[in-house]
Coordinates of C-alpha atoms in Angstrom, one line a residue:
M1 CA 14.4 -10.8 -17.9
R2 CA 13.8 -11.1 -21.6
N3 CA 10.5 -9.2 -21.4
T4 CA 12.1 -6.5 -19.3
G5 CA 14.9 -6.2 -21.9
Q6 CA 12.5 -6.0 -24.8
S7 CA 10.4 -3.4 -22.9
E8 CA 13.5 -1.2 -22.3
Q9 CA 14.6 -1.5 -25.9
A10 CA 11.1 -0.6 -27.1
N11 CA 11.2 2.5 -24.8
R12 CA 14.6 3.5 -26.2
D13 CA 13.3 3.1 -29.8
F14 CA 10.3 5.2 -29.0
I15 CA 12.4 8.0 -27.5
R16 CA 14.8 7.9 -30.4
Q17 CA 11.9 8.1 -32.9
A18 CA 10.3 11.0 -30.9
M19 CA 13.6 13.0 -31.0
R20 CA 13.9 12.5 -34.7
A21 CA 10.5 13.8 -35.6
P22 CA 10.7 17.0 -37.7
L23 CA 9.8 20.3 -36.0
L24 CA 6.9 22.3 -37.3
D25 CA 6.9 26.0 -38.1
R26 CA 4.1 28.2 -36.9
D27 CA 1.9 28.1 -40.0
V28 CA 2.0 24.3 -40.4
E29 CA 1.3 23.9 -36.7
R30 CA -1.7 26.2 -36.9
D31 CA -3.0 24.5 -40.0
L32 CA -2.8 21.0 -38.4
A33 CA -4.5 22.2 -35.3
R34 CA -7.4 23.7 -37.3
R35 CA -7.8 20.5 -39.4
W36 CA -8.1 18.4 -36.2
R37 CA -10.4 20.8 -34.4
D38 CA -12.7 21.7 -37.3
D39 CA -12.6 18.5 -39.4
G40 CA -11.6 15.7 -37.0
D41 CA -8.6 15.0 -39.2
E42 CA -6.7 12.2 -37.4
P43 CA -3.6 12.2 -39.6
A44 CA -3.3 15.9 -38.8
L45 CA -3.5 15.1 -35.1
H46 CA -0.9 12.4 -35.4
E47 CA 1.5 14.7 -37.2
L48 CA 0.9 17.5 -34.7
T49 CA 1.4 15.3 -31.6
S50 CA 4.3 13.4 -33.1
A51 CA 6.2 16.6 -33.7
Y52 CA 6.0 17.5 -30.0
M53 CA 6.6 14.0 -28.5
R54 CA 10.1 15.2 -27.8
L55 CA 8.5 17.7 -25.4
V56 CA 6.9 14.9 -23.5
V57 CA 10.2 13.0 -23.3
S58 CA 12.0 16.2 -22.1
I59 CA 9.5 16.9 -19.3
A60 CA 9.5 13.2 -18.3
T61 CA 13.2 13.3 -17.6
R62 CA 12.7 16.2 -15.2
F63 CA 10.6 14.0 -13.0
R64 CA 12.7 10.8 -13.1
H65 CA 14.1 11.4 -9.5
Y66 CA 10.7 10.5 -8.1
G67 CA 11.4 6.8 -8.7
L68 CA 8.7 6.1 -11.2
P69 CA 9.3 4.4 -14.6
T70 CA 10.1 7.0 -17.3
S71 CA 8.0 5.0 -19.7
D72 CA 4.9 5.5 -17.5
L73 CA 5.6 9.2 -17.2
I74 CA 5.8 9.4 -21.0
Q75 CA 2.5 7.6 -21.4
E76 CA 0.8 10.0 -19.0
G77 CA 2.5 12.9 -20.8
C78 CA 1.0 11.7 -24.1
V79 CA -2.4 11.8 -22.5
G80 CA -1.8 15.4 -21.5
L81 CA -0.5 16.1 -25.1
L82 CA -3.8 14.8 -26.6
Q83 CA -5.8 16.9 -24.1
A84 CA -3.8 20.0 -25.2
A85 CA -4.5 19.2 -28.9
A86 CA -8.3 18.9 -28.1
R87 CA -8.3 22.3 -26.4
F88 CA -5.8 24.3 -28.4
E89 CA -7.0 27.4 -30.1
P90 CA -4.7 28.4 -33.0
E91 CA -6.3 31.8 -33.3
R92 CA -4.7 33.0 -30.0
E93 CA -1.2 33.2 -31.6
V94 CA 0.3 31.0 -29.0
R95 CA 2.7 28.2 -30.0
F96 CA 1.4 24.7 -29.4
S97 CA 4.5 23.7 -27.5
T98 CA 3.9 26.5 -25.0
Y99 CA 0.3 25.6 -24.5
A100 CA 0.9 21.8 -24.4
S101 CA 3.7 21.9 -21.9
W102 CA 1.3 22.9 -19.2
W103 CA -1.1 19.9 -19.9
V104 CA 1.8 17.5 -20.2
R105 CA 3.4 18.6 -16.9
A106 CA 0.0 18.5 -15.1
A107 CA -0.7 15.0 -16.4
M108 CA 2.7 13.8 -15.1
Q109 CA 2.4 15.5 -11.8
D110 CA -1.1 14.0 -11.2
Y111 CA 0.3 10.6 -12.0
I112 CA 3.3 11.1 -9.6
L113 CA 1.0 12.2 -6.8
R114 CA -1.2 9.1 -7.3
N115 CA 1.6 6.6 -7.5
W116 CA 4.6 8.0 -5.5
S117 CA 3.2 6.5 -2.3
I118 CA 0.3 4.4 -1.2
V119 CA -0.5 7.4 1.1
R120 CA -2.3 10.1 -0.8
T121 CA 0.0 13.1 -1.1
G122 CA -0.6 16.6 -2.4
T123 CA -4.4 16.9 -1.9
T124 CA -4.2 20.7 -1.7
A125 CA -2.6 23.4 -3.9
A126 CA -0.1 24.2 -1.1
Q127 CA 0.8 20.5 -0.6
K128 CA 1.4 20.1 -4.4
A129 CA 3.6 23.2 -4.5
L130 CA 5.6 21.8 -1.6
F131 CA 5.9 18.3 -3.0
F132 CA 7.3 19.4 -6.4
N133 CA 9.4 22.4 -5.2
L134 CA 10.8 21.5 -1.8
R135 CA 13.8 19.5 -3.0
R136 CA 14.8 22.3 -5.4
L137 CA 14.5 25.0 -2.8
R138 CA 16.4 22.9 -0.2
A139 CA 19.3 22.4 -2.7
R140 CA 19.3 26.2 -3.4
L141 CA 19.6 26.8 0.4
D142 CA 22.3 24.1 0.8
Q143 CA 19.9 22.1 2.9
A144 CA 19.7 19.0 0.7
D145 CA 20.8 16.6 3.4
G146 CA 19.5 16.2 6.9
P147 CA 16.8 18.1 8.7
M148 CA 16.2 21.7 7.6
T149 CA 16.9 24.6 10.0
M150 CA 14.0 26.8 11.1
E151 CA 15.5 29.6 9.1
S152 CA 15.4 27.5 5.9
R153 CA 11.9 26.3 6.6
D154 CA 10.8 29.9 7.0
K155 CA 12.4 30.9 3.7
V156 CA 10.7 28.0 1.9
A157 CA 7.4 28.9 3.4
K158 CA 7.7 32.5 2.2
A159 CA 8.8 31.5 -1.2
L160 CA 5.9 29.1 -1.7
K161 CA 3.4 31.2 0.3
V162 CA 2.6 28.3 2.7
S163 CA 2.9 27.9 6.5
V164 CA 6.0 26.7 8.2
T165 CA 3.9 23.9 9.6
D166 CA 3.1 22.7 6.1
V167 CA 6.8 22.8 5.2
E168 CA 7.7 20.7 8.3
A169 CA 5.0 18.1 7.5
M170 CA 6.1 17.8 3.9
E171 CA 9.7 17.5 4.9
Q172 CA 8.9 14.6 7.1
R173 CA 6.7 13.0 4.5
L174 CA 9.4 13.1 1.8
A175 CA 12.0 11.7 4.2
A176 CA 9.9 8.7 5.0
N177 CA 9.5 5.7 2.6
D178 CA 6.6 3.4 2.4
R179 CA 7.1 0.3 4.5
S180 CA 5.2 -2.9 4.6
L181 CA 3.8 -3.9 8.0
N182 CA 4.7 -7.5 7.1
A183 CA 8.4 -6.5 6.6
A184 CA 10.9 -7.9 9.2
V185 CA 12.1 -5.4 11.8
T186 CA 15.7 -6.5 11.1
E187 CA 17.3 -8.8 8.7
D188 CA 18.0 -11.3 11.5
S189 CA 14.6 -11.1 13.1
D190 CA 11.4 -13.0 12.5
G191 CA 9.3 -10.2 14.1
E192 CA 7.3 -8.0 11.8
W193 CA 6.5 -4.3 12.2
Q194 CA 2.8 -5.0 12.6
N195 CA 3.6 -6.8 15.9
F196 CA 4.5 -3.4 17.4
L197 CA 1.1 -1.8 16.5
P198 CA -1.0 -1.3 19.7
D199 CA -4.4 -2.9 19.8
E200 CA -6.7 0.0 20.8
R201 CA -9.8 -2.2 21.1
P202 CA -11.2 -2.6 24.6
G203 CA -10.1 -5.7 26.5
P204 CA -12.4 -8.5 27.6
E205 CA -12.6 -7.1 31.1
E206 CA -13.5 -3.6 29.9
V207 CA -16.2 -5.1 27.5
V208 CA -17.8 -7.1 30.3
T209 CA -17.7 -4.1 32.7
T210 CA -19.2 -1.7 30.2
R211 CA -22.0 -4.1 29.3
H212 CA -22.8 -4.8 33.0
D213 CA -22.8 -1.1 33.9
G214 CA -25.0 -0.3 30.9
E215 CA -27.5 -2.9 31.9
V216 CA -27.6 -1.5 35.5
R217 CA -28.1 2.0 34.3
S218 CA -30.9 0.9 32.0
R219 CA -32.6 -0.8 34.9
W220 CA -32.3 2.3 37.1
L221 CA -33.7 4.5 34.4
S222 CA -36.6 2.1 33.6
D223 CA -37.6 1.9 37.3
A224 CA -37.4 5.7 37.6
M225 CA -39.6 6.3 34.5
V226 CA -42.4 4.5 36.3
E227 CA -42.7 7.6 38.5
L228 CA -43.7 9.7 35.5
S229 CA -47.1 10.2 33.9
A230 CA -47.7 9.0 30.4
R231 CA -47.3 12.6 28.9
E232 CA -44.1 13.1 30.9
R233 CA -42.6 9.8 29.7
E234 CA -43.4 10.7 26.1
I235 CA -41.7 14.1 26.4
I236 CA -38.6 12.7 28.2
K237 CA -38.3 9.9 25.6
A238 CA -38.6 12.4 22.7
R239 CA -36.3 15.1 24.2
R240 CA -33.7 13.0 26.1
L241 CA -33.7 9.4 25.0
Q242 CA -33.4 9.7 21.2
E243 CA -30.3 10.4 19.1
E244 CA -32.1 13.4 17.5
S245 CA -34.0 15.4 20.0
V246 CA -37.5 16.6 19.1
T247 CA -38.1 20.3 19.3
L248 CA -40.4 21.8 21.9
E249 CA -42.5 23.3 19.2
H250 CA -42.9 20.0 17.4
L251 CA -43.9 18.2 20.6
G252 CA -46.3 21.0 21.5
G253 CA -48.1 20.5 18.2
R254 CA -48.2 16.8 18.7
L255 CA -49.6 17.0 22.2
G256 CA -51.9 20.0 21.6
I257 CA -50.1 22.3 24.0
S258 CA -47.7 25.3 23.8
K259 CA -44.0 24.8 23.6
E260 CA -43.6 26.7 26.8
R261 CA -45.9 24.2 28.5
V262 CA -43.8 21.3 27.1
R263 CA -40.7 22.9 28.6
Q264 CA -42.4 23.1 32.0
I265 CA -43.5 19.5 31.9
E266 CA -40.0 18.4 30.8
H267 CA -38.4 20.2 33.8
Q268 CA -41.0 18.7 36.1
A269 CA -40.3 15.2 34.8
L270 CA -36.5 15.7 35.2
R271 CA -36.9 16.6 38.8
K272 CA -39.0 13.4 39.4
L273 CA -36.3 11.4 37.6
R274 CA -33.5 13.0 39.6
S275 CA -35.3 12.2 42.8
A276 CA -36.0 8.6 41.9
L277 CA -32.5 7.9 40.6
T278 CA -30.9 9.5 43.7
A279 CA -32.9 7.2 45.9
Q280 CA -31.6 4.2 43.9
A281 CA -28.0 5.0 43.2
G282 CA -26.9 8.4 44.5
E283 CA -26.0 11.7 42.8
E284 CA -23.3 10.1 40.5
A285 CA -26.0 8.0 38.7
V286 CA -28.1 11.1 38.2
F287 CA -25.2 13.0 36.6
E288 CA -24.4 10.2 34.2
L289 CA -28.0 9.5 33.1
I290 CA -29.6 12.9 33.0
C291 CA -26.8 15.6 32.7

């Protein structure tokens, strides 16, 4: 508790100091930016960024409803502020605060997307737009509570230029909180949520049956392959029994024949295999092993 209290006090002192930093006029700001860019003047960088630390604090307060510590948002915003100072071009006649606000906001938004949930959110531009604007648009449409109507979803989709399906998916995502699988289902229950997850692995009976059927089919195929010539077996193995089938042209070059001749031999071998397998196990085995 003592460390928490000290941390909160340090945060308040930092914010108070940031808000007391003197503002810079355009000429001083431009001079500081040039000194840092051209000469690597660190005191100039410190003065420039300290003057706009209040900008970082202001933007951080706008994102406080995402449930993340304001101090962490401010730290990320400071990173964005330094990035802005490194890329700022004073000759463009743009105030540093205008330019830096984009970098500060982007740094905070990236932090929120990485830490708001253990499930990655906002991987596309459309998803990011929805994540950071859906609440605001819902409030404007008087849909802040409960499920949105289809009319409201359509208006949000048009406003953000996304599909209604994307709006529905983000609405559901924002309404659901992260939940531990080890959490109790109810306060009075010892059962955990993970106990309700279905086990999609095959059961022992299915494993044994699959292994047995595979061995039988392998034996059928091995016996049928005896009916083929050496060249027919080579072609069938290369064309039908490998994960990556060899092309007719490649086989023709290897065997010293044309690719059309390879195709003819392959069809001839398949007819022999079909006949041998049918004699052993019927048409069903032929379909499973050859088709």
